[in-house]
Short mmCIF file of C-alpha atoms in Angstrom, two decimals:
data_model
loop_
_atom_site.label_atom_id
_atom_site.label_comp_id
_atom_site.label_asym_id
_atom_site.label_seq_id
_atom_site.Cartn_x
_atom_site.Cartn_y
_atom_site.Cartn_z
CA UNK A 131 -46.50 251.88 -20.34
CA UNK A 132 -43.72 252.61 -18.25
CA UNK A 133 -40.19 251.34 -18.87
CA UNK A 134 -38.86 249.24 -15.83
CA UNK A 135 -35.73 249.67 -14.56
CA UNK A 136 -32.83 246.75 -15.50
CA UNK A 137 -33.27 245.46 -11.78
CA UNK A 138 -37.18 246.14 -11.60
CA UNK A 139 -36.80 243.75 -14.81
CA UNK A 140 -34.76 241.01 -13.07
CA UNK A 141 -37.20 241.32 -10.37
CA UNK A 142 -40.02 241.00 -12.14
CA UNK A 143 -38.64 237.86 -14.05
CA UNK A 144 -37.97 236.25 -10.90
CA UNK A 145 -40.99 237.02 -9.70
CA UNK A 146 -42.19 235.54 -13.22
CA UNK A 147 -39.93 232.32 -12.59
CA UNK A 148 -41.09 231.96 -9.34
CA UNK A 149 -44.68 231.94 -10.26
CA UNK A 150 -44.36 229.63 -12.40
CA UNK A 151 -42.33 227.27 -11.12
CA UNK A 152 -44.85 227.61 -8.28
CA UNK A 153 -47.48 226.39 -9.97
CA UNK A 154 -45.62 223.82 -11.52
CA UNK A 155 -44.58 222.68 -7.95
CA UNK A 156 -48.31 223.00 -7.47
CA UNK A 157 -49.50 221.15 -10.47
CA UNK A 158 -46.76 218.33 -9.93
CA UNK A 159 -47.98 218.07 -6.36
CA UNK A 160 -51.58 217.45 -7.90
CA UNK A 161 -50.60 215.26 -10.44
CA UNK A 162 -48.83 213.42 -7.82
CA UNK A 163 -51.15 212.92 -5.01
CA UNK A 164 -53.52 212.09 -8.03
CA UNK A 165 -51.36 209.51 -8.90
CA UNK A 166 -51.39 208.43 -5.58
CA UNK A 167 -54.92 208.53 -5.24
CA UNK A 168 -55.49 206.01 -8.61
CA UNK A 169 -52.53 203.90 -6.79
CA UNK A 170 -54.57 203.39 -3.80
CA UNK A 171 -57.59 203.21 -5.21
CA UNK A 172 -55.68 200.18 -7.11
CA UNK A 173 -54.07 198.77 -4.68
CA UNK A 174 -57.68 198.41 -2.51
CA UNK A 175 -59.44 197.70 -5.97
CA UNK A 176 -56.63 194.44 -6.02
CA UNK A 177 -56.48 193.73 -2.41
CA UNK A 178 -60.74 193.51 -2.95
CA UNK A 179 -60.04 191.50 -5.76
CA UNK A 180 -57.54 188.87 -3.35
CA UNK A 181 -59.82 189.42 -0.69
CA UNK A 182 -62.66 188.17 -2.71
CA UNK A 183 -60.58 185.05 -4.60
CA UNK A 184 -59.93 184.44 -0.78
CA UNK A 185 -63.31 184.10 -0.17
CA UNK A 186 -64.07 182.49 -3.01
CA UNK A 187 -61.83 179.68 -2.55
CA UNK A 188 -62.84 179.46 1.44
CA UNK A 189 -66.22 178.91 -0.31
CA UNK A 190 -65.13 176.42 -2.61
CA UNK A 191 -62.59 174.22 -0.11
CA UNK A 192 -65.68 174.52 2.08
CA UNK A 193 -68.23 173.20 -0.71
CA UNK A 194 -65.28 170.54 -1.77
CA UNK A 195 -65.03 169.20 2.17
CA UNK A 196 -69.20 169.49 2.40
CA UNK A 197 -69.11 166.97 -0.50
CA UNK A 198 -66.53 164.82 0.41
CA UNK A 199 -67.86 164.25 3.60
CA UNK A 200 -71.15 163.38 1.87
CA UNK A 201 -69.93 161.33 -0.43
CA UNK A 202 -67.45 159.55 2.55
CA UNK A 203 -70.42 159.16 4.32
CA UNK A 204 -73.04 158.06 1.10
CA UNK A 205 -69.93 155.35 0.61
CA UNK A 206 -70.27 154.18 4.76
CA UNK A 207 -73.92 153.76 4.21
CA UNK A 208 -73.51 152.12 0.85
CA UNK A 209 -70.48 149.53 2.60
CA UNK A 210 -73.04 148.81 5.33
CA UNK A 211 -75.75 147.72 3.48
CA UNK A 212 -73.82 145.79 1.64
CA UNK A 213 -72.30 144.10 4.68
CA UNK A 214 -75.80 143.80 6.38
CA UNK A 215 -76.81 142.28 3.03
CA UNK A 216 -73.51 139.55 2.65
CA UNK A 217 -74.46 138.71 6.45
CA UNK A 218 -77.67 137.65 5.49
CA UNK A 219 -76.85 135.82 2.67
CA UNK A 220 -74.26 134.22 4.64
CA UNK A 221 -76.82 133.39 7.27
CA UNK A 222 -78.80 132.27 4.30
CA UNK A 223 -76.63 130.39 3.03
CA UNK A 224 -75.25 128.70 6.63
CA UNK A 225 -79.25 127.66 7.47
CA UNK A 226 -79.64 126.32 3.96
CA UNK A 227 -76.04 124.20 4.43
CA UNK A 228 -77.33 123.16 8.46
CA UNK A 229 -80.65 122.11 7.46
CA UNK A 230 -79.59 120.30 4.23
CA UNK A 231 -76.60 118.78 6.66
CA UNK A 232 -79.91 117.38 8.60
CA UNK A 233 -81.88 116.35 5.97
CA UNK A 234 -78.56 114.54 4.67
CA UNK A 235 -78.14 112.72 8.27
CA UNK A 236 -82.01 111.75 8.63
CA UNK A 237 -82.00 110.44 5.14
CA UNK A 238 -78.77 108.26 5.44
CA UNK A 239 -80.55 107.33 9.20
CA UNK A 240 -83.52 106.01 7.63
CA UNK A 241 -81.80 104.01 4.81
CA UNK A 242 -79.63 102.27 7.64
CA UNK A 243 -83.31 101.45 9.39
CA UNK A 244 -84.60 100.81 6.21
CA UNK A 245 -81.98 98.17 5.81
CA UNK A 246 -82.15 96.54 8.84
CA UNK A 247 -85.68 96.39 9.43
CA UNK A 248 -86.11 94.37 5.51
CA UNK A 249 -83.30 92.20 5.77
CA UNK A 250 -85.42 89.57 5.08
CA UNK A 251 -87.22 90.63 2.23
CA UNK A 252 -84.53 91.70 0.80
CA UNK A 253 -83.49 87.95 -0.08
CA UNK A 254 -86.82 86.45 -0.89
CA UNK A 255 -86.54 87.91 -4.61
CA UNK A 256 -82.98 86.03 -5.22
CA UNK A 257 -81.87 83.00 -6.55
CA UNK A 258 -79.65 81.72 -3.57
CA UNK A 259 -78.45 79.04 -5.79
CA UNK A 260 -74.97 79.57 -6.91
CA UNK A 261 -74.10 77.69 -10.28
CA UNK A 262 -70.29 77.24 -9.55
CA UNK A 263 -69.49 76.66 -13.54
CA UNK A 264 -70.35 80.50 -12.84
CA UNK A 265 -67.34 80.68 -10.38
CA UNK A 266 -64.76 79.33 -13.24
CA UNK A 267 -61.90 81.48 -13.98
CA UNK A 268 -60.66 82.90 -17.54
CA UNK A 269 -57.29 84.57 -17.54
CA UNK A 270 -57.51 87.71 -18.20
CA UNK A 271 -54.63 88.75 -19.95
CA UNK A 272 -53.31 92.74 -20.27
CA UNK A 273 -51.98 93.38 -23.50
CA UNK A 274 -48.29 93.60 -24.15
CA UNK A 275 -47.17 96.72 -22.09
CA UNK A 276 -44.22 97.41 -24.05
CA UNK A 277 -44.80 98.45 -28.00
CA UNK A 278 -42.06 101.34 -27.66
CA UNK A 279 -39.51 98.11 -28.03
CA UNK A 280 -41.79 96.26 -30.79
CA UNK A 281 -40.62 99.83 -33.45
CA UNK A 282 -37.10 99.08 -34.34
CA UNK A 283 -35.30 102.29 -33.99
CA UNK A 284 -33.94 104.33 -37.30
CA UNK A 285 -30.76 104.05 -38.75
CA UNK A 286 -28.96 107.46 -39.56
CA UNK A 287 -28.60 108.26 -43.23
CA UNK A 288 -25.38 108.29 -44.75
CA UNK A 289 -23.58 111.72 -44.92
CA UNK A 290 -23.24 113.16 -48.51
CA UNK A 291 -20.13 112.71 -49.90
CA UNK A 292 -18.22 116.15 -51.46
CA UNK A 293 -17.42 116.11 -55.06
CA UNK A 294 -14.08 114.96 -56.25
CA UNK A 295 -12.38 117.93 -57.37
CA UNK A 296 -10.97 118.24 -60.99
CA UNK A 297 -7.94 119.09 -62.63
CA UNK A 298 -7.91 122.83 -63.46
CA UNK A 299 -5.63 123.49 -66.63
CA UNK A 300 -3.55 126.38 -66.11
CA UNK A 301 -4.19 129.58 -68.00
CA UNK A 302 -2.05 129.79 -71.27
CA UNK A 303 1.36 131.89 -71.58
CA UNK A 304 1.48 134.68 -73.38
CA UNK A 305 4.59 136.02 -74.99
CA UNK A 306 7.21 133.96 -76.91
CA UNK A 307 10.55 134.69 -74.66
CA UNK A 308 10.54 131.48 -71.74
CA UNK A 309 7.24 130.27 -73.03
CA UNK A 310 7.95 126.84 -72.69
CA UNK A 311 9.70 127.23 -68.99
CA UNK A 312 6.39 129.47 -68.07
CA UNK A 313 4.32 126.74 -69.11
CA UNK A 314 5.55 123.91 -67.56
CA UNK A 315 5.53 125.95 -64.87
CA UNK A 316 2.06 126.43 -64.30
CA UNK A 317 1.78 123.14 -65.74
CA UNK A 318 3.27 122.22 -62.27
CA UNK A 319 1.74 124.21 -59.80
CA UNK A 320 -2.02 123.73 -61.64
CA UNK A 321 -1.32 119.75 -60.76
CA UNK A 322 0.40 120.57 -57.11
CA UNK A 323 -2.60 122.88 -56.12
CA UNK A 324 -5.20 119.75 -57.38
CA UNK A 325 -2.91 117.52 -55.67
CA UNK A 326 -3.65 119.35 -52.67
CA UNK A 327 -7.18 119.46 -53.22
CA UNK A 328 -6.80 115.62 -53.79
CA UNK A 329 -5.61 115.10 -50.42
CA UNK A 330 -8.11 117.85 -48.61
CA UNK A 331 -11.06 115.52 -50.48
CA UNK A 332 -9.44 112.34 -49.50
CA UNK A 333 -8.87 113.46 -45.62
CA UNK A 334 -12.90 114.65 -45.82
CA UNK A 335 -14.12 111.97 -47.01
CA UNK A 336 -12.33 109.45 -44.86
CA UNK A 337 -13.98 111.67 -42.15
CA UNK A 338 -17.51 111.41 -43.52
CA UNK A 339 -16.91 107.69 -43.76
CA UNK A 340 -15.91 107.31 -39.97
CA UNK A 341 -19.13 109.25 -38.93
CA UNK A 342 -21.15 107.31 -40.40
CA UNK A 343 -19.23 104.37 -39.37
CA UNK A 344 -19.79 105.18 -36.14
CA UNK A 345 -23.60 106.17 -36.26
CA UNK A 346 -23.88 102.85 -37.86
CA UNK A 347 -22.24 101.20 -34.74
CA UNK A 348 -24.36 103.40 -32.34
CA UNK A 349 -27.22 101.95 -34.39
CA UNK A 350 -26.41 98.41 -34.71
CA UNK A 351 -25.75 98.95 -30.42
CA UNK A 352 -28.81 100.67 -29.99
CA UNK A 353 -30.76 97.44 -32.08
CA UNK A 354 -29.09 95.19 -30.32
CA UNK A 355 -29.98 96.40 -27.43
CA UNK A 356 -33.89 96.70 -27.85
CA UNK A 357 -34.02 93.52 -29.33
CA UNK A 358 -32.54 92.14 -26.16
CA UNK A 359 -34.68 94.10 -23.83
CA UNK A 360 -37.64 93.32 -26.01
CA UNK A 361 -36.68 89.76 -25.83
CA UNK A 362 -36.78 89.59 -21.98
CA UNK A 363 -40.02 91.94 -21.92
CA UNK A 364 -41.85 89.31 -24.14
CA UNK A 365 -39.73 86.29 -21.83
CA UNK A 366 -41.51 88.10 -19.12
CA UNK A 367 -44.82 88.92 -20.52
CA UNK A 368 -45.21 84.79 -21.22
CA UNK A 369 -44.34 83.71 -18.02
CA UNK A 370 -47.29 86.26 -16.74
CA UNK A 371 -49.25 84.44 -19.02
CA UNK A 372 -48.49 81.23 -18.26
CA UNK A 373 -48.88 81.75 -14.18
CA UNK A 374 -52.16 83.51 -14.88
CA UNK A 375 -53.32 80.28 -16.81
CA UNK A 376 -51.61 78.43 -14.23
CA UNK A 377 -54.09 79.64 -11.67
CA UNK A 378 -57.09 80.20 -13.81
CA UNK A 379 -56.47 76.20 -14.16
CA UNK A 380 -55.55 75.13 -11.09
CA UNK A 381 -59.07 77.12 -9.98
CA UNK A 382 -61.19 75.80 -12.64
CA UNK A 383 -59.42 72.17 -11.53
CA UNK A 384 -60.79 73.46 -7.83
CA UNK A 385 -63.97 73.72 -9.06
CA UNK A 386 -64.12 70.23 -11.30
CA UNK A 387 -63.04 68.68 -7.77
CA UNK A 388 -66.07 70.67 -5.74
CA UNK A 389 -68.72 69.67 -8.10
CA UNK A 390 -67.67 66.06 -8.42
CA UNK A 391 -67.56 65.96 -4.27
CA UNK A 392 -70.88 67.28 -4.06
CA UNK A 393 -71.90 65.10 -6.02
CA UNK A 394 -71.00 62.62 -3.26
CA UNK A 395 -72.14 64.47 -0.50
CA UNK A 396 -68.71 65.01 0.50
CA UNK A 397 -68.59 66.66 3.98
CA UNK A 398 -65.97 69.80 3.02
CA UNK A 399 -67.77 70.09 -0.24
CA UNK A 400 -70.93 70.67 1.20
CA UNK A 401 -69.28 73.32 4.23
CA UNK A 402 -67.64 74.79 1.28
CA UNK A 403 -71.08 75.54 -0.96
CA UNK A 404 -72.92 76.82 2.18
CA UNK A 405 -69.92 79.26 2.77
CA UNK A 406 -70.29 79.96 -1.19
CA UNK A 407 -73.54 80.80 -0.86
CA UNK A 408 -73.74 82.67 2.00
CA UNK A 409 -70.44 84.68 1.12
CA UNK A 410 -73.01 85.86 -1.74
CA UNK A 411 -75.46 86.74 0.86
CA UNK A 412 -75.02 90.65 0.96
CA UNK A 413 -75.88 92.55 4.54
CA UNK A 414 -75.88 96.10 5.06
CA UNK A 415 -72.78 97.40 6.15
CA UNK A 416 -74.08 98.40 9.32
CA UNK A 417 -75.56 94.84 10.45
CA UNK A 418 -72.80 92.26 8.83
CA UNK A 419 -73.12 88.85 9.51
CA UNK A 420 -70.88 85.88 9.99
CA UNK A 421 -71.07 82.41 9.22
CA UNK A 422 -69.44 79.24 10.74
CA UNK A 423 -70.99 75.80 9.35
CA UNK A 424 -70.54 72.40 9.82
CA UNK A 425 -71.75 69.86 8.05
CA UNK A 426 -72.74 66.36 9.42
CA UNK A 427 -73.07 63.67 6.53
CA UNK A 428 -74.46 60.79 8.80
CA UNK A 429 -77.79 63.03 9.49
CA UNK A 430 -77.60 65.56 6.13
CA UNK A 431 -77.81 68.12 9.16
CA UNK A 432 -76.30 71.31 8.68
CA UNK A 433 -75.08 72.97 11.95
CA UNK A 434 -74.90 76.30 12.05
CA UNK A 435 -73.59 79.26 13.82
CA UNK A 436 -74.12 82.95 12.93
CA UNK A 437 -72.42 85.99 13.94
CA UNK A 438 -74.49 89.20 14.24
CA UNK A 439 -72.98 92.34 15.58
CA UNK A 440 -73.26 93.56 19.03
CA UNK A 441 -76.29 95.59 20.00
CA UNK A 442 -74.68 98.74 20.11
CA UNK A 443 -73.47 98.55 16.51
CA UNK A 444 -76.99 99.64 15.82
CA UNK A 445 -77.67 103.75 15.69
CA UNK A 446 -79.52 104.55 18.50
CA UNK A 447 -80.60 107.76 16.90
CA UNK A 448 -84.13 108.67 16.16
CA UNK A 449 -83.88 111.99 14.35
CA UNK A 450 -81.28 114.86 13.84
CA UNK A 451 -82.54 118.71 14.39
CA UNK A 452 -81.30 121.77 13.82
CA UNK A 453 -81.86 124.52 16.77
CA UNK A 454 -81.42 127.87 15.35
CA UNK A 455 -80.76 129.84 18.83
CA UNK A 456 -77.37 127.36 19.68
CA UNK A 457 -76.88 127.11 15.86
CA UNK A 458 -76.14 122.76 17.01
CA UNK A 459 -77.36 120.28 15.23
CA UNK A 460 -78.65 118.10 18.03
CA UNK A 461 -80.17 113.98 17.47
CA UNK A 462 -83.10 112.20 19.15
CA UNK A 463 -81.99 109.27 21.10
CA UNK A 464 -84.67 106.18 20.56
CA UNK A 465 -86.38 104.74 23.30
CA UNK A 466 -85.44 101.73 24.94
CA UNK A 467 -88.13 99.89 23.83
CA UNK A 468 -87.73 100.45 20.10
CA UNK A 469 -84.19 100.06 20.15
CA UNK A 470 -85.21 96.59 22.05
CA UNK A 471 -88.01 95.65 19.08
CA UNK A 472 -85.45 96.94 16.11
CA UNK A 473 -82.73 94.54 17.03
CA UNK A 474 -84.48 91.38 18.02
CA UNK A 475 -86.36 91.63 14.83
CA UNK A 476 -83.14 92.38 12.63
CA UNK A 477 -81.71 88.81 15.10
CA UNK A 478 -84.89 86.92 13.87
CA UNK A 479 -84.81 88.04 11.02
CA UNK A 480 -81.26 87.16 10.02
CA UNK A 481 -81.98 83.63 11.07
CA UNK A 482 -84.97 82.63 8.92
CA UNK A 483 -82.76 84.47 6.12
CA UNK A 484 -80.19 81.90 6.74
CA UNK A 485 -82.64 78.94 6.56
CA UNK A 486 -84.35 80.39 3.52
CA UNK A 487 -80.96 81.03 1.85
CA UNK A 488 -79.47 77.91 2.09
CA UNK A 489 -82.25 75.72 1.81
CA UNK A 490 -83.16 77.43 -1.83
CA UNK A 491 -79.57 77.23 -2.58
CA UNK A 492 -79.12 73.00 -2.24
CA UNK A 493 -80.97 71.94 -5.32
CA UNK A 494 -79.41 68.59 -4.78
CA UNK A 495 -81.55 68.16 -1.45
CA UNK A 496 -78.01 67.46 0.37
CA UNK A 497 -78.74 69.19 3.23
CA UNK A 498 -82.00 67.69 5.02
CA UNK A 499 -82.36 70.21 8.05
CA UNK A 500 -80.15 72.76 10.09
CA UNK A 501 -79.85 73.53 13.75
CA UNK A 502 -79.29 76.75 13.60
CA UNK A 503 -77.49 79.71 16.36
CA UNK A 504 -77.84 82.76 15.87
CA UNK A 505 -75.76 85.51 18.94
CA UNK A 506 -72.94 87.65 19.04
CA UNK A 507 -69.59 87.93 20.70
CA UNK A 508 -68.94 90.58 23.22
CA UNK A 509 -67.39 91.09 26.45
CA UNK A 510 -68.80 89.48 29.37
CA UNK A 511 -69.00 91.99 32.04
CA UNK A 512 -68.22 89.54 34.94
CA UNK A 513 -65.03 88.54 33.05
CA UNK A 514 -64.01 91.25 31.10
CA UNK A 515 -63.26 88.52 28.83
CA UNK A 516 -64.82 87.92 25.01
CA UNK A 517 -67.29 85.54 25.32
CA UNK A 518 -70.41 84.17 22.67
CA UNK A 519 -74.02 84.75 23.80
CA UNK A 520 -76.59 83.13 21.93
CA UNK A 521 -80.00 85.23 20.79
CA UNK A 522 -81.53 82.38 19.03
CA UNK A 523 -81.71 78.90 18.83
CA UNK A 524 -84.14 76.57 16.49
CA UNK A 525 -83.61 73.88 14.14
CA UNK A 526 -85.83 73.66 10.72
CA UNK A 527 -86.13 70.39 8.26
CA UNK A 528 -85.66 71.30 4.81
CA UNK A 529 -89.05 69.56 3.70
CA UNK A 530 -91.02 72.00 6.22
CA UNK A 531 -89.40 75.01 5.89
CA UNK A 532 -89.20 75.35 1.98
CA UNK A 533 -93.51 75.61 2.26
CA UNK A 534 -93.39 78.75 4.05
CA UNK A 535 -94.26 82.01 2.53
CA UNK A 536 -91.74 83.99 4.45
CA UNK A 537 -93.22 87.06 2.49
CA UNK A 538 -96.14 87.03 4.31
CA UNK A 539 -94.56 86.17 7.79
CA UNK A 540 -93.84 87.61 11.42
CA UNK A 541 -90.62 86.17 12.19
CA UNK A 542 -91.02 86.07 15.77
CA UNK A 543 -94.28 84.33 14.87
CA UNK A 544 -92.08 81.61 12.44
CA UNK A 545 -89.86 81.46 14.64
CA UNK A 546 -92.27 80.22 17.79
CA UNK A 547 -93.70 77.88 15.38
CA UNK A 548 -90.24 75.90 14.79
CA UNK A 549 -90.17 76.16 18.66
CA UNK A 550 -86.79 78.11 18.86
CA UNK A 551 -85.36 79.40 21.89
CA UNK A 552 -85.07 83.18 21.44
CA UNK A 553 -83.81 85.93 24.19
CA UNK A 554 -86.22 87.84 25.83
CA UNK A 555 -83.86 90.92 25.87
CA UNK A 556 -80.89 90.48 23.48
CA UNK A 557 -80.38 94.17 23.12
CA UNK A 558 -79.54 93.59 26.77
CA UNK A 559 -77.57 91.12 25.94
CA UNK A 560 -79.85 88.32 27.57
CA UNK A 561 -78.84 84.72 26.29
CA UNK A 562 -81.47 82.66 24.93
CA UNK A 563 -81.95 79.31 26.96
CA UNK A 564 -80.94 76.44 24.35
CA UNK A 565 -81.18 73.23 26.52
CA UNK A 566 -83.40 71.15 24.16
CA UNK A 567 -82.26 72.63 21.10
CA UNK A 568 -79.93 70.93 18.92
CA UNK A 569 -76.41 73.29 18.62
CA UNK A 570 -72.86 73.03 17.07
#
């Protein structure tokens, strides 16, 4: 092989170096747009990866809104029917209340009726007598109302007293040079420092004795007062008494004095045991009755004039209903007519209960026959003035009446048969005609 030439060397290593740094050009370049090829293919592998969490949460925000929306709307339907339910139970519960509200009305309706339409019988099964030993007072008497000043109050204890102090001997001296100066000494301020404790005990317990000094003052102050007060409490308390026994006697003395007059047919005795008696006589509160009597001892005639109440003190209501569609509770007026029969049977009515009533209540026979009135007071519509219009009229002898069996009776019936006047119409407020009849 041929020898080159020292240029055709440097030539040929340049050539050489240029070769190779060719292909290393080349091979970085391919190693390079490798590298660029796995950085791409990264960068789409990630911006799959994004693309697809970006999807995935779309999916999910979508699925999460889907259900709330179902669940919003599974809550709506769950709050309505439990609205639609509450309304009906509140319906429910509103019917139950209206209907109960009528049932309430009707059945406090037909116990007034009830009471009206049997106020006779509701007397024939009582002793009208009235034993007036029965009307004698006792005095009732409240116990004392005052026992917190009955505990006498506590006295404060006495403070304890400190302990005298004692005399503390001094320590001895020691040594032998001024002993005897050294000891008196101490000698001396041993007894000044227990004089001083002396005087500290003295000025302590003179304090200790002027507290309880003065709680005993407070004390004795305190006593004295409750004793006082409970004095005047008790002062009181008997002059209660006393008044209360006062008028418990001066009522039994009352009574002593009506007995003995009756006993004489006295004339305000006699007014005063029919009043008695007929106080005792207990109405309805919707039909009450008044009594004014007058007693006339020549004849042993009892006049008398009762009060009933005006027509349209009576309910005028047949029935309560409830209408559904207005949601009203609405009433049934009565007719006429049997507001007409209910009242002028409750007005004859109250007047044979008078008769009966007193009649069974003078066991002593005092009272030998009553002319009796019964009416009411309203407005007269001429005079716009109050004014008394009779409804019946009759008068019954004791010796007659007392055979009836008013159990088995029709009062208008009775009442014919005693030949009392009686109003056609008193609901109307028609008087009865009482020429004939004998009247107070």
């Amino acid at each position: 092989m041929a020898r080159r030439g020292f240029f055709a060397e440097l030539n040929h290593q340049a050539k050489l170096a240029q070769r190779d740094a060719d292909r290393r050009k080349r091979a970085a370049a391919r190693e390079h747009e490798q590298t660029m090829r796995q950085v791409v293919k990264a960068l789409a592998s990630e911006e799959k990866a994004i693309a697809a969490a970006q999807k995935a949460a779309e999916t999910l925000q979508k699925q999460l809104e889907r259900a709330k929306e179902s669940e919003r709307k599974r809550l709506e339907k769950e709050a309505e029917r439990e609205r639609k339910e509450l309304e009906k139970q509140a319906k429910a519960a509103h019917l139950a209340t209206m209907e109960a509200t009528v049932q309430e009305k009707n059945a406090g309706l037909a116990e007034t009726f009830d009471a009206i339409d049997s106020l006779l019988v509701a007397t024939l099964d009582v002793d009208d007598y009235v034993d007036l030993d029965s009307l004698r007072a006792t005095p009732d008497h409240p116990p004392f109302d005052r026992p917190d000043l009955e505990t006498p109050t506590l006295a404060a204890r006495n403070l304890p007293l400190p302990n005298e102090p004692k005399f503390v001997d001094p320590e001895p001296v020691k040594g032998f040079l001024g002993r005897k100066k050294k000891a008196a000494r101490a000698l001396e301020q041993a007894t000044a420092a227990h004089e001083e404790k002396l005087r500290e005990w003295n000025d302590r317990v003179d304090q200790i004795r002027q507290q309880d000094q003065r709680a005993a003052d407070g004390h004795a102050a305190a006593e004295a007062k409750r004793t006082a007060a409970l004095a005047k409490a008790r002062d009181q308390y008997a002059k209660e008494c006393s008044q209360r026994d006062f008028e418990a006697a001066e009522h039994n003395a009352s009574i002593d004095q009506l007995h003995t007059n009756l006993g004489y047919g006295d004339t305000e005795a006699v007014q005063e045991y029919v009043s008695i008696v007929l106080s005792n006589s207990a109405y309805p509160d919707e039909f009450q009755v008044e009594h004014q009597p007058n007693f006339e001892p020549t004849t042993a005639e009892l006049q008398l004039r009762v009060l009933v109440p005006p027509p349209d003190t009576v309910p005028g209501i047949k029935a309560y209903k409830y209408t559904k569609a207005s949601d009203e509770i609405t009433s049934t007026a009565l007719t006429q007519e049997a507001r007409k029969d209910r009242y002028s049977e409750a007005v004859n009515q109250v007047s044979l209960r008078t008769l009966h009533e007193i009649f069974e209540a003078d066991r002593r026979g005092l009272i030998k026959s009553i002319s009796l009135e019964v009416g009411t007071e309203t407005l007269d519509p001429a005079t716009g003035l109050n004014t008394y219009v009779p409804f019946v009229a009759t008068a019954a002898d004791r010796d007659t009446f007392i055979t009836f069996d008013l159990s088995a009776v029709v009062p208008s019936a009775t009442l014919a048969h005693l030949g009392a006047s009686v109003s056609k119409n008193p609901l109307g407020r028609v008087p009865a005609t009482i020429g004939g009849v004998r009247r107070s």
